[in-house]
Amino acid sequence: MNADSAHDATPAYLSRMDTWWRAANYLSVGQIYLLDNPLLREPLTLGHVKPRLLGHWGTTSALNFIYAHLNRVIRRNDLDMIYITGPGHGGPALVASTYLEGTYSEYYPDVSEDTEGMKRLFRQFSFPGGIPSHVAPETPGSIHEGGELGYALSHAFGAAFDNPDLIVACVVGDGEAETGPLATSWHSNKFLNPVIDGAVLPILQLNGYKIAGPTVLARIPREELTQLLSGYGYEPFYVDAQTPASATHALMAKTLDTVIERIRSIQNEARRNGIKSRPRWPMIVLQTPKGWTGPREVDGVQVEGNWRSHQVPLAGLAENPAHLKQLEEWMRGYKPEELFDKNGRLLEDIRSLSPQGRRRMGDNPHANGGVLLRELRLPNYREYAVKVSQPGATTGEATRVQGAYIRDVLKLNEPMKNFRVFSPDETASNRWGDVFEVTDRNSMAQILPGDSDIAHDGRVMEMLSEHQCEGWLEGYLLTGRHGFFSCYEAFIHIIDSMFNQHAKWLKVCNHIPWRRPIASLNYLLTSHVWRQDHNGFSHQDPGFIDHVVNKKAQVIRVWLPPDANTLLCVTDQCLRSRNLVNVIVAGKQPQPQWLSMDEAIKHCDAGIGMWSWACCDDGGEPDVVLACAGDVPTLETLAAVTLLREWLPSLKVRVINVVDLMTLQSPREHPNGLPDSEFDGLFTKDKPVIFAFHGYPFLIHRLTYRRTNHASIHVRGYKEEGTTTTPFDMTVLNDLDRFHLVEAVIDFVPGLRERAAHIRQRVRDKLVEHREYIRVHGEDMPEIRNWKWKE
Amino acid sequence: MNADSAHDATPAYLSRMDTWWRAANYLSVGQIYLLDNPLLREPLTLGHVKPRLLGHWGTTSALNFIYAHLNRVIRRNDLDMIYITGPGHGGPALVASTYLEGTYSEYYPDVSEDTEGMKRLFRQFSFPGGIPSHVAPETPGSIHEGGELGYALSHAFGAAFDNPDLIVACVVGDGEAETGPLATSWHSNKFLNPVIDGAVLPILQLNGYKIAGPTVLARIPREELTQLLSGYGYEPFYVDAQTPASATHALMAKTLDTVIERIRSIQNEARRNGIKSRPRWPMIVLQTPKGWTGPREVDGVQVEGNWRSHQVPLAGLAENPAHLKQLEEWMRGYKPEELFDKNGRLLEDIRSLSPQGRRRMGDNPHANGGVLLRELRLPNYREYAVKVSQPGATTGEATRVQGAYIRDVLKLNEPMKNFRVFSPDETASNRWGDVFEVTDRNSMAQILPGDSDIAHDGRVMEMLSEHQCEGWLEGYLLTGRHGFFSCYEAFIHIIDSMFNQHAKWLKVCNHIPWRRPIASLNYLLTSHVWRQDHNGFSHQDPGFIDHVVNKKAQVIRVWLPPDANTLLCVTDQCLRSRNLVNVIVAGKQPQPQWLSMDEAIKHCDAGIGMWSWACCDDGGEPDVVLACAGDVPTLETLAAVTLLREWLPSLKVRVINVVDLMTLQSPREHPNGLPDSEFDGLFTKDKPVIFAFHGYPFLIHRLTYRRTNHASIHVRGYKEEGTTTTPFDMTVLNDLDRFHLVEAVIDFVPGLRERAAHIRQRVRDKLVEHREYIRVHGEDMPEIRNWKWKE
């Protein structure tokens, strides 16, 4: 490492950095409080202050302190570094710091580096029509909003994977450190390869307090904290804030130099001599007062170094002139007249402390990953097709077929190192085992001789934590790469809230011109509700898609491919898409295959369609529509049609299959929504529709409630009935099986109740026979398994 | 401690325990595999084996081993102990062990202690009409299914709080240990008071593998693991499985004696001499092969001590006669003829190793908490009423009023020590600050002189982890106590999946006669979507209730009280209810109050009602119905009615408010559903309904889609638009404000589009005026804040 000694931490240099820090703190307080008089050129009056004070001071000054110090090591060592702020509510800090380095004004020219720009900078913060209070997508240099705490470190590691030259500085608040996701994310160091990956520098910001009380990690002995962090596999370096501030600067600078040197030496050693053992990466524990440099006391009560500084240390300014005065003193204490010139521009001597161009953390392209995004090389998915000579003649395991395709995506993109798959220990269980022909599970922990498919450079990221998988993948995508998350359907709810935050991030990015599109977040949900043979009720929940459709239609897609070939089409489409969340639900068990590849492509292109080969309506108006979405419902629907053909040969039945669930919604609600006329053409305007659905029935009503024929749509789906029983019995318990579907037809087609009473009896007899059979044999009747789907 | 030396770990005693363990393992394998020939009295044939092999062997034998050893210390020390099994998929172990101790047959007399009963025991497991493969509610002694991993320790601590004589043994799998919730739950020891609480004995079961690969904790050096566990605040004791098994028994027994002695001495010291410092509680690390005592190799590949033993080590028996033979050898290796008498009953010498009566872990009443449940003493909630002389005349903060009531619930039940409140650091923020008049935040970590409202025996459980709050509360409820969880609305999604598991547990319990009802799981969701002034978009998500209504109607209630008095009624009702999940959504900001206490009681009793004082329909058929649910929508609806009264005085407007959201659903769907005739009476059969809703609009459609007038219901709610802006602007961004509501009335009442075009223009002007005002002033127009709600 050739450090540039011009940036050594001399007392003079540190004194300039302290000035930079004062400027950042001044601008942070200004954002929270001021509407006008940005440089305090006149005495502060109430008229200069915002009527509503909304923001978080407590964490802000320490974030600025860290920014200042990272700037020095970036310049000294010419580092490629981004900054992830766990306490993202400290938004003023990142806005202030990127403003000082000039990035902010480049992205937002209106917020110029002069008095008028500073006034805008202050005014816009947490103000109607302005910017959010958090480190949001609007903030240059950010890939992490941090509104919901817990994911800073997993995002940081995701960003570092396959970015060997990148260092991700990641501030972890001691509040956030109490969350589950953060607590396990320390273990990400068992998955970071010093040769092919970059480094993560965790900085635990121990300011002692959260909203209203002390934090756990601040109230255990230092020795215990050291044990904990060492037990997580790190080498902790402590920086305790001291008086005078110059001592803290000196300690932080020295520590950072040590830590950067340690990172480089770990990397150099591994890159020169290969990986001998898992490195013990350095980290920093920065202990400071909360609300550092803010008011010590307000109204005789301690504020700095206390939870009371969490949001706005001085409030009620209108009622309390002393508070206004104290605010003015606080701000003047940073000596703005020593920081900015007469035009309001930061003095050049201070300004020059920032790195240049794309080395500025606000302008690092990794933090606007779309800029770096390269297209994936995708194999021709048609070549993985299951041969389907006629519908139902072939049996296949859809996700296994998909796994072969994913294997080749991994293989084709191995040179670019920009694609990984993520799963909580379920890659093999989800039938993607083929991927292990070309790569391995990733582990930097101990690998034993008998281990199979595990390597330090594996591209399959498995940790038994959905939070980690999601966080890593998000970090990977946000920095311009591609990936896929495969998960048991029921347990994807574990990351409901993380999905929320990512979907919100994407929604906002769609309105920020300089944010370039990133690869979509792709989920395969399998081991689904209908086939939890080993696990039963606790593993049955198809509700993630209900959760997903609450988010903005522009960023949401839900796919229910009924067989392997449709799954292949959909997978290809998802990997090509940008700025979306794609949820694919598909089973891993052997199932009849319906569509040839050509048919599958046509079906997936439309997203929904009539399966004329299964209909018995002579192409005319049907008596009843049987619709289905999902692999098991499709199977049962086609079985029901077969029964109807035999039992009620004169009944005209139309079969519709839905792959793209959002086609059901009105085009006013979702861009993929089918026009009303086409919907009416498929579903008729008044005929009964029996809809067999993979998930909770309500979702179909919710999506179709604006459609002409909605009142005639009768949905069967999962109604929260289940246990460890046979696959067919699961459908029976929820009235989704072929017999119940036939019964629904009898119930809803006018006149059939009377005319087909004998068929209803036959259906009832079949169900009794089924129940008796499984009770005795413990498996489904052969006739269920060997159904003839198509003449 | 007076240990009973008759149960000392002598070689002879340990040898008998080994026999007990063999019996438990035999019964476990039998459950997974056999339909018949339970005692292997004849050669094993395919006809004796289940056609579908569904279960998990890998973890099972170690769970039995632990059970056997815990039995000894229970008897030796007369312990009150329950057993929480993190790897709940090891269901066969807990069923086998409780069968051996006699509990199982007491709960299920059909499964008797004889050959026929054993056959039933085997057959029922993972078999249609039988029992689940997991440690489910059906399993005596269980409060934790463990299907979804991560919550074992937080459940264990929840069970131990306020149970000073209880020891909760908690097995943590090394797979589960990778999850976020589990990783942070180790810190629960900072909240366990050795005087008033019981003890938790974590047993980390380090078998090295999860479904398909090694675990993280098994692949770090032992020294690092010790640092980690010490850093979490424990004193780890290691028990490594050895050959011969007798050595392992001896080591485990000795370690357990030490550990129990350590627990007792921590408790005795604190109970005699007070709490000097946080104790360092002992824990055990039990390292064993995965699939311990199972087949070493199958088809030449290692199985014992490998992930391949996770589910069924020997499969494909029909195709592979060698596997059948190996299964028989495996089972005969346990020597059933030495374990059971000719009638299939466990030999008395082995049987007598189990504790007696309620000391048996399968029969411990703490594991069937309803048995121990005592009614809460509840204050008269009417006494906390906000005085409302006329609607809208008073302003109040609903959750602050509720907080005073909760304070007195805490106070009244302090002697019983059976009520706690839980929150991720938000009790004060959520305006429940009054509780600190009678109790404190709980902490066993360091308390500093300047700290306020923190004590070792506080009943307010705050850790910045929704997972911990939820897990602790569930454990507390399941063991027969009461509690309340207050949370920011958006972040309750963090525990979506935990809620799922609890709701599923309750649903199943409703069908198990011996499971006695427990107190409901009560949520206050506040700091809601409409008032995220400080935080903006990332903190806006009202979708938890969408998630909740997917679960069985019998266990789900959703409440949207519009003001303080209705919130008081609802809170009282929730605390009295049993076996439910109650979700209350209520704001914490100052809002107009609508109902006197008498009116509130009447309104909450009905759950929904016409607010005749707000209507202007002369009691007759209205032109339009304005419905509302939630505090902010209620405010905007009443403001809209005021505008309509002024601007369109001849329009007949009816106002309906919904407190109990489930009244909207058909009574066929939910027990609280309003009969169709009453619904039609309120909402009319054909008049337009403008429904202002707190959450995502779809939910109202979903709940009302079976209602006569559904096609005329137009919902306004959160449509995922927001940022840090003014409170009123949040409603404007989502078309929920008074002006948009008036516009909707004009749109949907026949003829008004033409007749009231000038009113529409006035509305548009108002919205422009609003936008301009907030852009300049940063706060809402005074007319918005000072609306006159009622003449």
Tab-separated table of C-alpha atoms in Angstrom, chain A residues 384-403 430-431 526 528 531 561-568 586-595 631-632 635 785 789:
chain	number	residue	atom	x	y	z
A	384	TYR	CA	-34.000	-26.598	-21.135
A	385	ALA	CA	-37.556	-27.340	-22.201
A	386	VAL	CA	-39.315	-30.439	-20.980
A	387	LYS	CA	-40.683	-32.286	-23.976
A	388	VAL	CA	-44.461	-32.284	-23.767
A	389	SER	CA	-45.943	-34.277	-26.630
A	390	GLN	CA	-49.400	-33.748	-25.262
A	391	PRO	CA	-50.683	-32.042	-22.138
A	392	GLY	CA	-50.152	-34.146	-19.035
A	393	ALA	CA	-48.233	-36.887	-20.819
A	394	THR	CA	-44.927	-35.980	-19.186
A	395	THR	CA	-44.053	-35.628	-15.526
A	396	GLY	CA	-41.478	-33.126	-14.400
A	397	GLU	CA	-40.161	-31.252	-11.393
A	398	ALA	CA	-40.435	-27.626	-12.374
A	399	THR	CA	-37.820	-26.141	-10.083
A	400	ARG	CA	-35.339	-28.885	-10.950
A	401	VAL	CA	-35.622	-27.884	-14.587
A	402	GLN	CA	-35.222	-24.272	-13.560
A	403	GLY	CA	-32.168	-25.296	-11.518
A	430	ASN	CA	-35.644	-26.602	-3.592
A	431	ARG	CA	-34.244	-28.806	-6.392
A	526	THR	CA	-41.265	-23.181	-3.476
A	528	HIS	CA	-45.170	-24.399	-1.079
A	531	ARG	CA	-46.683	-29.898	-0.549
A	561	PRO	CA	-46.248	-20.778	-13.674
A	562	PRO	CA	-48.199	-24.059	-13.834
A	563	ASP	CA	-45.348	-26.213	-15.102
A	564	ALA	CA	-41.651	-26.378	-15.962
A	565	ASN	CA	-41.706	-24.723	-19.375
A	566	THR	CA	-43.720	-21.771	-18.193
A	567	LEU	CA	-41.381	-21.506	-15.211
A	568	LEU	CA	-38.425	-21.318	-17.593
A	586	ALA	CA	-43.677	-22.874	-8.214
A	587	GLY	CA	-43.652	-26.394	-6.841
A	588	LYS	CA	-40.688	-28.715	-6.630
A	589	GLN	CA	-42.558	-32.026	-6.683
A	590	PRO	CA	-43.132	-34.210	-9.743
A	591	GLN	CA	-46.210	-32.915	-11.556
A	592	PRO	CA	-47.776	-33.401	-14.976
A	593	GLN	CA	-46.477	-30.987	-17.588
A	594	TRP	CA	-48.968	-29.124	-19.739
A	595	LEU	CA	-47.379	-26.900	-22.313
A	631	ASP	CA	-49.442	-25.695	-10.277
A	632	VAL	CA	-51.584	-27.725	-7.869
A	635	LEU	CA	-53.763	-30.015	-11.823
A	785	ARG	CA	-52.087	-40.260	-8.831
A	789	TRP	CA	-55.476	-35.749	-17.869
